[in-house]
PDB file of C-alpha atoms and ligand atoms in Angstrom:
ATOM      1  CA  UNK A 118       9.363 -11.837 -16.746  1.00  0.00           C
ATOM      2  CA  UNK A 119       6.505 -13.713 -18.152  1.00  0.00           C
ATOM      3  CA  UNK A 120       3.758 -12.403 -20.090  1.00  0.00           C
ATOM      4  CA  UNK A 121       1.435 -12.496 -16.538  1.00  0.00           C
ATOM      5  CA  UNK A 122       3.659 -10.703 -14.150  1.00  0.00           C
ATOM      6  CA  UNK A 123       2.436  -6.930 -13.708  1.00  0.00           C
ATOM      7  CA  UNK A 124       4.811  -4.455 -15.224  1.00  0.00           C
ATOM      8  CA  UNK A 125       6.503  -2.105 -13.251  1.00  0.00           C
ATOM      9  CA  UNK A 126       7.251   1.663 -13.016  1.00  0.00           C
ATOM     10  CA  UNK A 127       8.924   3.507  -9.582  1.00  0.00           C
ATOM     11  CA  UNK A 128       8.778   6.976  -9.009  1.00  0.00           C
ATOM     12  CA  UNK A 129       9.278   8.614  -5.489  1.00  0.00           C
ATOM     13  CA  UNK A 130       8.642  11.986  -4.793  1.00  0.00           C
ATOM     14  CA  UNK A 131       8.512  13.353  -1.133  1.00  0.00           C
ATOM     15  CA  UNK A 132       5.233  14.489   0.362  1.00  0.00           C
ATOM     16  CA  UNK A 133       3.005  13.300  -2.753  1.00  0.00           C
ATOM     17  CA  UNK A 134       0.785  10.689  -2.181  1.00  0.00           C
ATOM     18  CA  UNK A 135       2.068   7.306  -3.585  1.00  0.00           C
ATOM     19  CA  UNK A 136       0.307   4.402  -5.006  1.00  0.00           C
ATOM     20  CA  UNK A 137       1.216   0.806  -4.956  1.00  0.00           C
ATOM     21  CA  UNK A 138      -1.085  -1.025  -6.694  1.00  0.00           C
ATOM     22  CA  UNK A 139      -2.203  -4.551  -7.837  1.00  0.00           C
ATOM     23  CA  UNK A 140      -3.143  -5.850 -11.340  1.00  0.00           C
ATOM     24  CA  UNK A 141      -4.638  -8.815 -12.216  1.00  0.00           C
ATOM     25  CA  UNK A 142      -3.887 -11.227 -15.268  1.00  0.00           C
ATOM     26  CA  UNK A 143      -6.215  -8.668 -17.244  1.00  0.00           C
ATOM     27  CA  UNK A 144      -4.705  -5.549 -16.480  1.00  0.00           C
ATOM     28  CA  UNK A 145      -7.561  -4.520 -14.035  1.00  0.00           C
ATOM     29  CA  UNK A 146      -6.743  -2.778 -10.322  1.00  0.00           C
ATOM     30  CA  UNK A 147      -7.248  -5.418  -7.670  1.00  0.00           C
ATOM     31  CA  UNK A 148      -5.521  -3.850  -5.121  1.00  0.00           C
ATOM     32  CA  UNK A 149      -4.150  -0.606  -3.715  1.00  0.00           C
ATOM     33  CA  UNK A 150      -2.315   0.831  -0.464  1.00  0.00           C
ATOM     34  CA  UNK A 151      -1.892   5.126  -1.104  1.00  0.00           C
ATOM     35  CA  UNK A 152       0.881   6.169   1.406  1.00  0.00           C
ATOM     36  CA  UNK A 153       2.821   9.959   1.715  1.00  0.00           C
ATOM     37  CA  UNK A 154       5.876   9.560   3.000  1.00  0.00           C
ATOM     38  CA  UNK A 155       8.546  11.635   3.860  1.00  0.00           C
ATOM     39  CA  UNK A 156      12.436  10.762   3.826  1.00  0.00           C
ATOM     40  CA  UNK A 157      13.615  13.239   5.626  1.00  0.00           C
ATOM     41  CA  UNK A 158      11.906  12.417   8.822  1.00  0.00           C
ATOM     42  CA  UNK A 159      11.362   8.547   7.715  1.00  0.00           C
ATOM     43  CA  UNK A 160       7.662   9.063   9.059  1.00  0.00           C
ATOM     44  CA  UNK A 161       4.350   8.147   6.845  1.00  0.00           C
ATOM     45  CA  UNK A 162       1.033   7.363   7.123  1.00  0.00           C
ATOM     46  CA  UNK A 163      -0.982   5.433   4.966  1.00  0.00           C
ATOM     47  CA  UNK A 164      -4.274   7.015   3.641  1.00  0.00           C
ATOM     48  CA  UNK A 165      -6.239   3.434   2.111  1.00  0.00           C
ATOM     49  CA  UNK A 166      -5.802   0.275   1.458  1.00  0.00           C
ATOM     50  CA  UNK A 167      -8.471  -1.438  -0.926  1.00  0.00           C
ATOM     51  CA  UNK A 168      -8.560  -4.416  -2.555  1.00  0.00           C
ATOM     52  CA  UNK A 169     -11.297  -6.002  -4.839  1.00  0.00           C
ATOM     53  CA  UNK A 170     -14.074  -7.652  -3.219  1.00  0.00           C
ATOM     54  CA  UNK A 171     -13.457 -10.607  -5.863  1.00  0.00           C
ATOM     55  CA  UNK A 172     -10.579 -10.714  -4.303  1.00  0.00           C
ATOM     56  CA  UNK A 173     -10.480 -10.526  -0.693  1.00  0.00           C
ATOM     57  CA  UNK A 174      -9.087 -12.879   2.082  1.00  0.00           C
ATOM     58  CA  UNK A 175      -6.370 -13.913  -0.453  1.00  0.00           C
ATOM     59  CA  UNK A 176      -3.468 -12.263   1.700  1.00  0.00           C
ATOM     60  CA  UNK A 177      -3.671  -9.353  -1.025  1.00  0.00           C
ATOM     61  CA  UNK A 178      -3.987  -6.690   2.106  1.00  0.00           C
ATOM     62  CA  UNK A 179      -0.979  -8.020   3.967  1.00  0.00           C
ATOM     63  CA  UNK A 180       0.865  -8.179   0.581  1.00  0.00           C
ATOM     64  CA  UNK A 181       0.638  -4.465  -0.032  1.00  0.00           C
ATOM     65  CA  UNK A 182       1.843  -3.603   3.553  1.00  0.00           C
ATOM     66  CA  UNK A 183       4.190  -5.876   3.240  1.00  0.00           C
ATOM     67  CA  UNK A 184       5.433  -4.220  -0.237  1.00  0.00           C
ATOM     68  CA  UNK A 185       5.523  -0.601   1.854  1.00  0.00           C
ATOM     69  CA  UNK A 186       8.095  -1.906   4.884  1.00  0.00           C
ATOM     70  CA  UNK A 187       9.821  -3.836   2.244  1.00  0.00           C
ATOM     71  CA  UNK A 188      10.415  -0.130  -0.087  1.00  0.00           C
ATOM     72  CA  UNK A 189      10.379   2.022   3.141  1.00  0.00           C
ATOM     73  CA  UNK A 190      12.043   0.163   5.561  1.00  0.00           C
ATOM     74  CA  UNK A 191      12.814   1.660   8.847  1.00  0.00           C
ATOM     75  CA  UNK A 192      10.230   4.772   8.308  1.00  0.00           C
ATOM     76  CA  UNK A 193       7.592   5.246  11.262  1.00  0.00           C
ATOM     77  CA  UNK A 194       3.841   4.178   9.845  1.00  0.00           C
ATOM     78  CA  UNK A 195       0.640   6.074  10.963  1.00  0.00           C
ATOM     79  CA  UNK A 196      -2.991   5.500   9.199  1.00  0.00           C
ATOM     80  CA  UNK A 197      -5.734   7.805   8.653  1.00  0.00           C
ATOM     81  CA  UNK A 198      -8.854   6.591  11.353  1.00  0.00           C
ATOM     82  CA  UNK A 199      -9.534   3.060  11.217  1.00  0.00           C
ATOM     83  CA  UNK A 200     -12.552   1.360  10.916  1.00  0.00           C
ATOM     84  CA  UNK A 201     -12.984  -2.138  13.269  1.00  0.00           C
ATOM     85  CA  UNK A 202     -11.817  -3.896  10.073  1.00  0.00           C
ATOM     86  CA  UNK A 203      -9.182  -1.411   9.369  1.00  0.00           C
ATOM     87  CA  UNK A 204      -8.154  -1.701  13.405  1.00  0.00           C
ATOM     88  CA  UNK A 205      -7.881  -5.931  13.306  1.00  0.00           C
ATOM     89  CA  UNK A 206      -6.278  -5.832  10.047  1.00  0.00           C
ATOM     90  CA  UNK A 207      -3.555  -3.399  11.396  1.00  0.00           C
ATOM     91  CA  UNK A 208      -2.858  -5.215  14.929  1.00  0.00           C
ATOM     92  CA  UNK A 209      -2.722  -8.570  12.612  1.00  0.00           C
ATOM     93  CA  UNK A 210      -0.369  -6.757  10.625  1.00  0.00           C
ATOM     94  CA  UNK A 211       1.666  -5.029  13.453  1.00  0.00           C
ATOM     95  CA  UNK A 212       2.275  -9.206  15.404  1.00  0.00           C
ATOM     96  CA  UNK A 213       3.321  -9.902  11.917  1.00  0.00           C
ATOM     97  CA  UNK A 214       5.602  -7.478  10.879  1.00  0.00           C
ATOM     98  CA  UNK A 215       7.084  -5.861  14.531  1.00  0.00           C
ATOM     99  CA  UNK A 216       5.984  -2.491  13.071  1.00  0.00           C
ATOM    100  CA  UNK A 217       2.863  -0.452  15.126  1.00  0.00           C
ATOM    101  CA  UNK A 218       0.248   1.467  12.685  1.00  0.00           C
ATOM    102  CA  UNK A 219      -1.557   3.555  15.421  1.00  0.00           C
ATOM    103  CA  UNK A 220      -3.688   5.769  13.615  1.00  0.00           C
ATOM    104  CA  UNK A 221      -3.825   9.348  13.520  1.00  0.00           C
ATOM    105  CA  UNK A 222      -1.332  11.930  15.222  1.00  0.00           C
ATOM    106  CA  UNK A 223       0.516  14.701  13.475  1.00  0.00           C
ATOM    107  CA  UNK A 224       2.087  14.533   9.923  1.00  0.00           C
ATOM    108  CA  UNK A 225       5.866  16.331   9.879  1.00  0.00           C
ATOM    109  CA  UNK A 226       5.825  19.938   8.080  1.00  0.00           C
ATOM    110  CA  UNK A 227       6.967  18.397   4.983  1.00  0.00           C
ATOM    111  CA  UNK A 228       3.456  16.004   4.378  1.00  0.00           C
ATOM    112  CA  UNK A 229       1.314  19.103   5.627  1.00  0.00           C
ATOM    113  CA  UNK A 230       1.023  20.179   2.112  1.00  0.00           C
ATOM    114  CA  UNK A 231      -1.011  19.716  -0.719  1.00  0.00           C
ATOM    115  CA  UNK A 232      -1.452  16.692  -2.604  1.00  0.00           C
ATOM    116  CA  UNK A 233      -0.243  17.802  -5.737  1.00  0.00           C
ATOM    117  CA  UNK A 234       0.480  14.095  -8.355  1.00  0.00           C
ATOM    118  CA  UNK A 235       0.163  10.676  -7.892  1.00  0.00           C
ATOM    119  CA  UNK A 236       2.584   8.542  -8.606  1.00  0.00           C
ATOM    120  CA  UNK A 237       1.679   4.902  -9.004  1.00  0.00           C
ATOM    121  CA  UNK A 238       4.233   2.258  -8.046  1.00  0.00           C
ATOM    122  CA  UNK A 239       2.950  -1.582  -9.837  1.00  0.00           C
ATOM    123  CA  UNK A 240       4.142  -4.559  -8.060  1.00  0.00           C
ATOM    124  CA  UNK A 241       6.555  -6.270  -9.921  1.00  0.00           C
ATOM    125  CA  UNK A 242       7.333  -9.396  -7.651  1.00  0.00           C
ATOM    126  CA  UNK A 243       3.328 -10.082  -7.298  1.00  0.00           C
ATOM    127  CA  UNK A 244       2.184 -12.992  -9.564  1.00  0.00           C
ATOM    128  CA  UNK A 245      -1.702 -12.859  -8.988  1.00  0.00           C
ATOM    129  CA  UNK A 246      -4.028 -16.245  -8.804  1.00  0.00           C
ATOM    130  CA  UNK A 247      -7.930 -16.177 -10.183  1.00  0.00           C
ATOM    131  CA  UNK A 248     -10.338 -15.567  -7.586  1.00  0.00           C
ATOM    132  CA  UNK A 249     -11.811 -18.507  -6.150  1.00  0.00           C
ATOM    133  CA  UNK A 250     -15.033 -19.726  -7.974  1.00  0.00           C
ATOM    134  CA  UNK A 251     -18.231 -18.950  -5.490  1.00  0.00           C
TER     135      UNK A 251
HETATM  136 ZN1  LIG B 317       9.182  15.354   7.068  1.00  0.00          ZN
END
């Protein structure tokens, strides 16, 4: 692993609200997609994606969902509302991947409950770029 690949650190716990997250070069959050997922009923929904507005329309979006299917494969995706950006990003996402993200619906018994710790899952396959001069 060279000295710019993010490190890594895994930790699933069912129900909690997981983090996958993004660092640049510098250490510094550039990107994030919080899910809760459960394994008994291989359902989840993910609660935000954000990434950096330095950032943005570098693919770091589609990375991060691609990251989730990739560590939860097979699981049944919902989102939290959508805004129209949040909507075309999804569809985009859904031709690309075969898997639907229709927002809202009902979360299984086991995801009903409180948030209680965060775990934060790093990339460890991402190898970031510097932003593009503007
Ligand atoms: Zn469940």
């Amino acid at each position: 692993m060279g000295p710019d690949e993010p490190t890594s650190a895994q930790l699933w716990s069912t129900g909690t609200p997981t983090e996958i997250v993004m660092l640049d070069p510098d250490g510094r959050v550039v990107g994030r997609l919080r899910f809760r997922a459960c394994r008994t009923c291989r359902a989840g929904r993910i609660l935000d994606i954000w990434v950096c507005e330095a950032w943005r329309h570098q693919g770091l979006g589609r990375e991060l969902v691609h990251s989730l299917l990739a560590h939860r494969p097979g699981y049944l995706w919902t989102t939290t509302s959508q805004t129209p950006d949040g909507r075309a990003f999804f569809l985009t996402m859904a031709r690309e991947t075969a898997v639907v993200f229709p927002h809202g619906g009902a979360l299984c018994r086991h995801l009903m409950g409180p948030f209680r710790r965060s775990w934060r899952y790093l990339l460890a396959h991402w190898s970031p770029r510097r932003p593009r001069a503007h």
